[in-house]
């Protein structure tokens, strides 16, 4: 495909920063143009199919496999595997105990059945729980990184060196569970910011890990969180010291690579008093036949006057048009506004995965704290998403805002499930929730399950939801002005999701918009 | 839990083996199925998604008696609870779950009233067989099954094709708890014929001081071009608990208008199902709950759009004072073929005290794309600015609050169409307001 070809050859272009920047913009434009043209062709050929079905026929554009020698554990899960993972990572005794405790608790738990998703039973003994790309020495610079691996990132459009110079983003790249390259580390460490892989943090900052790990998501929290605690292979740790404003966006690239490997990430971000950090997480994964399990845990802690902004773009392999394969994404994300005036903001753009089970939540413990949740979830073909948020109002004058935009196409199902809980002591709590659904096609479903629990009479809670489709009059209006139907749909969908897209940091906004266009081009309501 | 089921099994076996029971195999079979379902599901706990916020298990801790079909003397009590306008109305009286024909007065000849046993044995046998227990398709819990399992002494109402019942039908559900704690289970099946019209008004009253539990189920089947207005008024004693299920099946293009007013009770749970099984059906669901003390009010509604081109509008408002707790759970289903559905839902709550709480869950499940659906809900207090406006004009704070809550409730009250009932409910609300605010 033309699109991939261009990206692969990007390295040839002279790396003058202005040129590269301009080139990046041109590339996106050309790529989108090419896709549109291709779509026109396919539309012509496949008579009798509705434009929506044509949209469904769009191929997954990031599907490729990188051949890296994996260093895997045998299939299955047992105490021995937990010990193997722990030993493999040279973990101290307390960490092994912590994992075993989680594993033993997990054995007693049952897989949750309440979500509005259907999938064949997962055989937890048929999964490889650990696989690390072979990497003998810790690289000092990016040049030492396996060239094969670097090409993978270039295909994904985030070559480390380019980003390092061009966008000022420090990237902690995670391929198959082990961190392989960390840039900007020195600049960050001068400010006292710790940004490293979780395994490194366990070795070098055990006191911080002991104090904060599983303080927001206890190992007994839920089935998938317990599983994650038992077998998590790596993840990112970020610590912002008192009063420091992190000068750049921090980002991690997650990527599932070796076949049959579950990805179990664990991320912990601690923002001390008066600090600020914006963290980006983006995901793409290669094509797979078998379902892959992903059970990540993300914990955020914000102390007095601190602010954490966490953004996600998730574009994992959603399975083929018949609903075979695809990633099972069971994620527990939770933040706590521990101190006064603290703020946690979640932004997510979910376009991938066969199954998404994800509820980024905020515990508003500190007085005057603020929690935000902005989400765009797109489901197509046989994808199923059950996603939303939880806002727990505990402190006084706490505020939360929820904006969720669900877009369903094909035969997919998209559910919003949210909880707003106002505690008895949460005086003057304020919540506003809005969840809108857009249906493209008559075989898909949109569902909303909002739970609102108010225990305090000074609280003001508002919730509103609408469901609609793209009107023929809207399309006609665009056509009339010379905008073709595909572009019109992209325009309307982008407008529908704009409130959320605006929350994304600049670095992500372009990629996210592109993802939306790829997922839904050709759809007409 | 097992004790309860075993205990009920004894009663059930006695009911099934009674001589009158065997003669009507239709009812016996329905009961048997329902009892099997009840034994399997038991009393719902908080783990049951539909009973998450309403704990009903404690009601069964009391030794609830299965009442016999005796005739307690309650004429005097009935006089006291008669609704205004009864002189012209048709009155149906249930005592402890049994339809009592001697206390009932049927004034309209077009209204056919039979006991469930008579209906199941006679010309309505097929109808009863088909529709009795239709609500269990939507309510998969032991409480609904329990009522069906003990279906006896219920009533079957039929409004014949083309008939408009001139006088409203008042239904009194009386539970006599003077001697013991009673489990009363009134049951009715209503058939509204083609192009027929009726107004139904239901109330609930408990006599005596024992903790009683009324588990009522009413199923209404509406044919083409029929029109039903249904009013439910709950202002029972503070120790009386109630689960009231009303299930409307609109099998032809028809119009439904319901208003549910809940003012008192220990635990009150209303299940209102509206199944739009034909094109161009219209349904309006209104509700007002105004609770104080320690009462718990739970409104569960289901609007199921099965066929295209239906319209439904739902508005529930709640005022909660003292330690009262409220629950609203509104579900709208839009089935894949139900294109051009318009469905609206709104729930608004005002909390008047620190200890009052509300749980609301407006839920949409949509499988069709050409639809207009929206829902919204709010929880808050009286608007400070509006209060200030009134006070700046010399109105005392209490009166200002009184006026504002009354206005809040008026949105629902204006949908009560029969004049005597409207006046009656307005009066009740004013008395409550005087008690809570002034």
Short mmCIF file of N, CA, C and O in Angstrom, two decimals, chain A residues 267-361:
data_model
loop_
_atom_site.label_atom_id
_atom_site.label_comp_id
_atom_site.label_asym_id
_atom_site.label_seq_id
_atom_site.Cartn_x
_atom_site.Cartn_y
_atom_site.Cartn_z
N UNK A 267 1.42 0.66 34.68
CA UNK A 267 1.92 2.03 34.66
C UNK A 267 1.56 2.71 35.98
O UNK A 267 0.47 2.53 36.49
N UNK A 268 2.52 3.47 36.47
CA UNK A 268 2.30 4.20 37.73
C UNK A 268 2.84 5.61 37.55
O UNK A 268 3.99 5.80 37.17
N UNK A 269 1.98 6.58 37.78
CA UNK A 269 2.42 7.97 37.68
C UNK A 269 2.12 8.66 39.01
O UNK A 269 0.99 8.63 39.49
N UNK A 270 3.15 9.26 39.58
CA UNK A 270 2.98 9.96 40.86
C UNK A 270 3.33 11.42 40.63
O UNK A 270 4.44 11.73 40.20
N UNK A 271 2.39 12.31 40.90
CA UNK A 271 2.66 13.75 40.77
C UNK A 271 2.63 14.35 42.17
O UNK A 271 1.58 14.41 42.81
N UNK A 272 3.81 14.77 42.63
CA UNK A 272 3.90 15.36 43.97
C UNK A 272 3.30 16.76 43.98
O UNK A 272 2.97 17.32 42.93
N UNK A 273 3.22 17.33 45.15
CA UNK A 273 2.61 18.64 45.35
C UNK A 273 2.97 19.66 44.27
O UNK A 273 4.15 19.88 44.00
N UNK A 274 1.99 20.26 43.69
CA UNK A 274 2.21 21.38 42.77
C UNK A 274 2.87 21.02 41.46
O UNK A 274 3.32 21.90 40.73
N UNK A 275 2.92 19.75 41.12
CA UNK A 275 3.58 19.39 39.86
C UNK A 275 2.55 19.19 38.76
O UNK A 275 1.35 19.15 38.99
N UNK A 276 3.08 19.09 37.53
CA UNK A 276 2.20 18.89 36.38
C UNK A 276 2.85 17.93 35.41
O UNK A 276 4.06 18.00 35.16
N UNK A 277 2.08 17.01 34.88
CA UNK A 277 2.60 16.12 33.85
C UNK A 277 1.51 15.76 32.86
O UNK A 277 0.34 15.61 33.21
N UNK A 278 1.92 15.68 31.60
CA UNK A 278 1.01 15.20 30.57
C UNK A 278 1.62 13.94 29.96
O UNK A 278 2.77 13.94 29.56
N UNK A 279 0.86 12.89 29.96
CA UNK A 279 1.37 11.58 29.57
C UNK A 279 0.58 11.06 28.39
O UNK A 279 -0.64 11.12 28.40
N UNK A 280 1.27 10.58 27.38
CA UNK A 280 0.58 10.05 26.22
C UNK A 280 0.84 8.56 26.09
O UNK A 280 1.94 8.10 26.32
N UNK A 281 -0.17 7.85 25.69
CA UNK A 281 0.01 6.42 25.49
C UNK A 281 -0.66 6.09 24.16
O UNK A 281 -1.79 6.45 23.91
N UNK A 282 0.07 5.41 23.30
CA UNK A 282 -0.50 5.09 22.00
C UNK A 282 -0.25 3.64 21.66
O UNK A 282 0.75 3.08 22.06
N UNK A 283 -1.18 3.02 20.98
CA UNK A 283 -1.03 1.59 20.74
C UNK A 283 -1.39 1.23 19.31
O UNK A 283 -2.43 1.62 18.80
N UNK A 284 -0.58 0.43 18.67
CA UNK A 284 -0.96 -0.26 17.44
C UNK A 284 -0.38 -1.65 17.54
O UNK A 284 0.59 -1.88 18.24
N UNK A 285 -0.97 -2.60 16.86
CA UNK A 285 -0.47 -3.97 16.96
C UNK A 285 -0.60 -4.66 15.62
O UNK A 285 -1.48 -4.34 14.83
N UNK A 286 0.27 -5.64 15.35
CA UNK A 286 0.21 -6.33 14.06
C UNK A 286 -0.95 -7.30 13.99
O UNK A 286 -1.54 -7.68 14.99
N UNK A 287 -1.26 -7.72 12.78
CA UNK A 287 -2.36 -8.64 12.55
C UNK A 287 -2.12 -10.00 13.20
O UNK A 287 -1.03 -10.52 13.22
N UNK A 288 -3.16 -10.58 13.69
CA UNK A 288 -3.07 -11.87 14.39
C UNK A 288 -4.27 -12.72 14.05
O UNK A 288 -5.34 -12.20 13.80
N UNK A 289 -4.10 -14.03 14.10
CA UNK A 289 -5.25 -14.91 13.89
C UNK A 289 -5.96 -15.21 15.19
O UNK A 289 -7.17 -15.23 15.27
N UNK A 290 -5.14 -15.47 16.22
CA UNK A 290 -5.76 -15.83 17.49
C UNK A 290 -5.98 -14.60 18.35
O UNK A 290 -5.31 -13.60 18.22
N UNK A 291 -6.95 -14.73 19.23
CA UNK A 291 -7.22 -13.60 20.12
C UNK A 291 -6.08 -13.42 21.09
O UNK A 291 -5.51 -14.38 21.58
N UNK A 292 -5.78 -12.20 21.34
CA UNK A 292 -4.72 -11.92 22.29
C UNK A 292 -5.32 -11.20 23.48
O UNK A 292 -6.16 -10.34 23.33
N UNK A 293 -4.82 -11.54 24.60
CA UNK A 293 -5.34 -10.96 25.83
C UNK A 293 -4.44 -9.82 26.28
O UNK A 293 -3.23 -9.95 26.28
N UNK A 294 -5.06 -8.74 26.63
CA UNK A 294 -4.31 -7.62 27.16
C UNK A 294 -5.00 -7.19 28.45
O UNK A 294 -6.17 -6.87 28.43
N UNK A 295 -4.28 -7.22 29.54
CA UNK A 295 -4.88 -6.78 30.81
C UNK A 295 -3.91 -5.83 31.49
O UNK A 295 -3.01 -6.26 32.19
N UNK A 296 -4.08 -4.56 31.24
CA UNK A 296 -3.15 -3.57 31.78
C UNK A 296 -3.74 -2.91 33.01
O UNK A 296 -4.95 -2.95 33.24
N UNK A 297 -2.86 -2.32 33.80
CA UNK A 297 -3.30 -1.53 34.94
C UNK A 297 -2.56 -0.19 34.90
O UNK A 297 -1.35 -0.16 34.66
N UNK A 298 -3.30 0.88 35.05
CA UNK A 298 -2.68 2.21 35.12
C UNK A 298 -3.13 2.86 36.41
O UNK A 298 -4.31 2.88 36.73
N UNK A 299 -2.16 3.37 37.17
CA UNK A 299 -2.48 4.07 38.42
C UNK A 299 -1.92 5.49 38.37
O UNK A 299 -0.77 5.68 38.01
N UNK A 300 -2.74 6.44 38.75
CA UNK A 300 -2.29 7.82 38.81
C UNK A 300 -2.52 8.35 40.22
O UNK A 300 -3.57 8.10 40.80
N UNK A 301 -1.53 9.09 40.72
CA UNK A 301 -1.70 9.69 42.04
C UNK A 301 -1.34 11.17 41.95
O UNK A 301 -0.23 11.51 41.54
N UNK A 302 -2.27 12.03 42.30
CA UNK A 302 -2.01 13.48 42.26
C UNK A 302 -2.14 14.03 43.67
O UNK A 302 -3.18 13.89 44.30
N UNK A 303 -1.07 14.66 44.15
CA UNK A 303 -1.11 15.27 45.48
C UNK A 303 -1.56 16.72 45.38
O UNK A 303 -1.99 17.17 44.31
N UNK A 304 -1.46 17.47 46.48
CA UNK A 304 -1.96 18.84 46.53
C UNK A 304 -1.56 19.65 45.29
O UNK A 304 -0.38 19.69 44.93
N UNK A 305 -2.53 20.31 44.69
CA UNK A 305 -2.29 21.22 43.57
C UNK A 305 -1.61 20.58 42.36
O UNK A 305 -1.11 21.29 41.49
N UNK A 306 -1.54 19.27 42.31
CA UNK A 306 -0.88 18.62 41.17
C UNK A 306 -1.90 18.34 40.07
O UNK A 306 -3.10 18.27 40.32
N UNK A 307 -1.39 18.20 38.86
CA UNK A 307 -2.28 17.88 37.75
C UNK A 307 -1.67 16.81 36.86
O UNK A 307 -0.50 16.88 36.50
N UNK A 308 -2.47 15.80 36.53
CA UNK A 308 -2.03 14.76 35.61
C UNK A 308 -3.00 14.71 34.44
O UNK A 308 -4.22 14.68 34.63
N UNK A 309 -2.44 14.72 33.27
CA UNK A 309 -3.26 14.61 32.06
C UNK A 309 -2.81 13.34 31.35
O UNK A 309 -1.64 13.19 31.03
N UNK A 310 -3.72 12.42 31.16
CA UNK A 310 -3.36 11.12 30.59
C UNK A 310 -4.15 10.93 29.31
O UNK A 310 -5.37 10.91 29.32
N UNK A 311 -3.44 10.81 28.20
CA UNK A 311 -4.14 10.65 26.92
C UNK A 311 -3.79 9.31 26.29
O UNK A 311 -2.66 8.86 26.36
N UNK A 312 -4.77 8.71 25.66
CA UNK A 312 -4.57 7.40 25.04
C UNK A 312 -5.11 7.43 23.62
O UNK A 312 -6.21 7.93 23.39
N UNK A 313 -4.34 6.87 22.71
CA UNK A 313 -4.91 6.53 21.40
C UNK A 313 -4.72 5.03 21.26
O UNK A 313 -3.61 4.54 21.34
N UNK A 314 -5.78 4.31 21.12
CA UNK A 314 -5.69 2.85 21.09
C UNK A 314 -6.17 2.33 19.74
O UNK A 314 -7.30 2.57 19.35
N UNK A 315 -5.30 1.69 19.02
CA UNK A 315 -5.66 1.19 17.70
C UNK A 315 -5.12 -0.22 17.51
O UNK A 315 -4.38 -0.50 16.59
N UNK A 316 -5.47 -1.11 18.40
CA UNK A 316 -5.03 -2.47 18.26
C UNK A 316 -5.85 -3.20 17.22
O UNK A 316 -6.96 -2.82 16.91
N UNK A 317 -5.31 -4.32 16.80
CA UNK A 317 -5.96 -5.10 15.76
C UNK A 317 -7.37 -5.52 16.21
O UNK A 317 -7.54 -6.20 17.22
N UNK A 318 -8.38 -5.09 15.45
CA UNK A 318 -9.77 -5.34 15.89
C UNK A 318 -10.34 -6.67 15.43
O UNK A 318 -11.51 -6.94 15.67
N UNK A 319 -9.58 -7.50 14.75
CA UNK A 319 -10.14 -8.73 14.20
C UNK A 319 -10.52 -8.50 12.74
O UNK A 319 -10.59 -7.36 12.28
N UNK A 320 -10.78 -9.58 12.00
CA UNK A 320 -11.15 -9.38 10.60
C UNK A 320 -12.65 -9.11 10.48
O UNK A 320 -13.35 -8.97 11.47
N UNK A 321 -13.10 -9.04 9.22
CA UNK A 321 -14.51 -8.63 9.00
C UNK A 321 -15.51 -9.63 9.56
O UNK A 321 -16.66 -9.30 9.82
N UNK A 322 -15.06 -10.90 9.70
CA UNK A 322 -15.96 -11.91 10.25
C UNK A 322 -15.90 -11.95 11.78
O UNK A 322 -16.59 -12.73 12.41
N UNK A 323 -15.05 -11.12 12.34
CA UNK A 323 -14.94 -11.09 13.80
C UNK A 323 -13.96 -12.11 14.34
O UNK A 323 -14.00 -12.45 15.52
N UNK A 324 -13.07 -12.65 13.47
CA UNK A 324 -12.06 -13.57 13.96
C UNK A 324 -10.85 -12.78 14.43
O UNK A 324 -10.43 -11.82 13.79
N UNK A 325 -10.25 -13.24 15.52
CA UNK A 325 -9.04 -12.63 16.01
C UNK A 325 -9.30 -11.28 16.65
O UNK A 325 -10.45 -10.93 16.95
N UNK A 326 -8.25 -10.54 16.82
CA UNK A 326 -8.38 -9.25 17.46
C UNK A 326 -7.96 -9.31 18.91
O UNK A 326 -7.86 -10.39 19.50
N UNK A 327 -7.71 -8.15 19.45
CA UNK A 327 -7.20 -8.05 20.82
C UNK A 327 -8.36 -7.99 21.81
O UNK A 327 -9.35 -7.32 21.56
N UNK A 328 -8.21 -8.69 22.89
CA UNK A 328 -9.14 -8.53 24.02
C UNK A 328 -8.49 -7.56 24.99
O UNK A 328 -7.43 -7.85 25.53
N UNK A 329 -9.11 -6.46 25.18
CA UNK A 329 -8.49 -5.39 25.95
C UNK A 329 -9.24 -5.18 27.26
O UNK A 329 -10.30 -4.56 27.29
N UNK A 330 -8.72 -5.73 28.32
CA UNK A 330 -9.36 -5.58 29.64
C UNK A 330 -8.44 -4.73 30.52
O UNK A 330 -7.44 -5.22 31.02
N UNK A 331 -8.78 -3.48 30.65
CA UNK A 331 -7.86 -2.54 31.28
C UNK A 331 -8.47 -1.92 32.52
O UNK A 331 -9.64 -1.55 32.51
N UNK A 332 -7.68 -1.82 33.56
CA UNK A 332 -8.12 -1.11 34.76
C UNK A 332 -7.29 0.16 34.88
O UNK A 332 -6.08 0.10 35.03
N UNK A 333 -7.95 1.30 34.75
CA UNK A 333 -7.25 2.58 34.87
C UNK A 333 -7.93 3.38 35.97
O UNK A 333 -9.14 3.54 35.94
N UNK A 334 -7.15 3.85 36.90
CA UNK A 334 -7.76 4.61 37.97
C UNK A 334 -6.78 5.66 38.48
O UNK A 334 -5.59 5.40 38.58
N UNK A 335 -7.30 6.81 38.78
CA UNK A 335 -6.46 7.86 39.34
C UNK A 335 -7.06 8.33 40.64
O UNK A 335 -8.28 8.26 40.84
N UNK A 336 -6.21 8.83 41.51
CA UNK A 336 -6.74 9.40 42.75
C UNK A 336 -6.25 10.83 42.91
O UNK A 336 -5.06 11.10 42.80
N UNK A 337 -7.21 11.74 43.12
CA UNK A 337 -6.86 13.12 43.45
C UNK A 337 -6.71 13.15 44.96
O UNK A 337 -7.67 13.37 45.70
N UNK A 338 -5.51 12.88 45.41
CA UNK A 338 -5.24 12.69 46.83
C UNK A 338 -5.28 14.02 47.58
O UNK A 338 -5.79 14.10 48.68
N UNK A 339 -4.72 15.04 46.93
CA UNK A 339 -4.57 16.31 47.64
C UNK A 339 -5.58 17.35 47.21
O UNK A 339 -6.35 17.15 46.28
N UNK A 340 -5.56 18.50 47.91
CA UNK A 340 -6.50 19.57 47.57
C UNK A 340 -6.14 20.17 46.21
O UNK A 340 -4.98 20.15 45.79
N UNK A 341 -7.14 20.70 45.53
CA UNK A 341 -6.98 21.37 44.23
C UNK A 341 -6.27 20.51 43.18
O UNK A 341 -5.71 21.05 42.23
N UNK A 342 -6.25 19.23 43.35
CA UNK A 342 -5.57 18.41 42.34
C UNK A 342 -6.51 18.10 41.18
O UNK A 342 -7.72 18.27 41.30
N UNK A 343 -5.93 17.66 40.09
CA UNK A 343 -6.75 17.43 38.90
C UNK A 343 -6.22 16.24 38.10
O UNK A 343 -5.02 16.12 37.88
N UNK A 344 -7.13 15.38 37.70
CA UNK A 344 -6.75 14.27 36.82
C UNK A 344 -7.68 14.28 35.62
O UNK A 344 -8.90 14.40 35.76
N UNK A 345 -7.08 14.19 34.45
CA UNK A 345 -7.88 14.24 33.24
C UNK A 345 -7.54 13.06 32.34
O UNK A 345 -6.38 12.84 32.00
N UNK A 346 -8.54 12.26 31.99
CA UNK A 346 -8.35 11.14 31.07
C UNK A 346 -8.90 11.52 29.71
O UNK A 346 -10.02 11.98 29.62
N UNK A 347 -8.12 11.30 28.67
CA UNK A 347 -8.65 11.47 27.33
C UNK A 347 -8.36 10.18 26.58
O UNK A 347 -7.23 9.69 26.63
N UNK A 348 -9.33 9.62 25.92
CA UNK A 348 -9.04 8.40 25.17
C UNK A 348 -9.72 8.39 23.81
O UNK A 348 -10.83 8.87 23.65
N UNK A 349 -8.99 7.90 22.83
CA UNK A 349 -9.57 7.65 21.52
C UNK A 349 -9.41 6.16 21.28
O UNK A 349 -8.30 5.65 21.16
N UNK A 350 -10.52 5.44 21.26
CA UNK A 350 -10.48 3.99 21.17
C UNK A 350 -11.02 3.58 19.81
O UNK A 350 -12.21 3.72 19.55
N UNK A 351 -10.14 3.11 18.95
CA UNK A 351 -10.65 2.67 17.65
C UNK A 351 -10.39 1.19 17.41
O UNK A 351 -10.98 0.60 16.54
N UNK A 352 -9.48 0.59 18.18
CA UNK A 352 -9.10 -0.79 17.89
C UNK A 352 -9.68 -1.77 18.88
O UNK A 352 -10.64 -1.48 19.59
N UNK A 353 -9.10 -2.97 18.91
CA UNK A 353 -9.46 -4.08 19.79
C UNK A 353 -10.78 -4.74 19.42
O UNK A 353 -11.74 -4.07 19.07
N UNK A 354 -10.80 -6.05 19.51
CA UNK A 354 -12.05 -6.78 19.29
C UNK A 354 -12.99 -6.51 20.45
O UNK A 354 -14.18 -6.32 20.28
N UNK A 355 -12.40 -6.49 21.65
CA UNK A 355 -13.19 -6.22 22.85
C UNK A 355 -12.48 -5.18 23.69
O UNK A 355 -11.29 -5.28 23.95
N UNK A 356 -13.22 -4.16 24.05
CA UNK A 356 -12.67 -3.14 24.94
C UNK A 356 -13.47 -3.15 26.22
O UNK A 356 -14.70 -3.07 26.19
N UNK A 357 -12.79 -3.28 27.31
CA UNK A 357 -13.41 -3.31 28.66
C UNK A 357 -12.56 -2.38 29.49
O UNK A 357 -11.49 -2.75 29.91
N UNK A 358 -13.02 -1.17 29.65
CA UNK A 358 -12.10 -0.16 30.15
C UNK A 358 -12.87 0.99 30.79
O UNK A 358 -13.75 1.56 30.16
N UNK A 359 -12.54 1.30 32.01
CA UNK A 359 -13.27 2.34 32.73
C UNK A 359 -12.30 3.25 33.49
O UNK A 359 -12.15 3.11 34.71
N UNK A 360 -11.62 4.15 32.80
CA UNK A 360 -10.70 5.04 33.51
C UNK A 360 -11.49 5.86 34.54
O UNK A 360 -12.48 6.50 34.19
N UNK A 361 -11.08 5.80 35.79
CA UNK A 361 -11.88 6.46 36.81
C UNK A 361 -11.04 7.41 37.66
O UNK A 361 -9.81 7.36 37.62
#
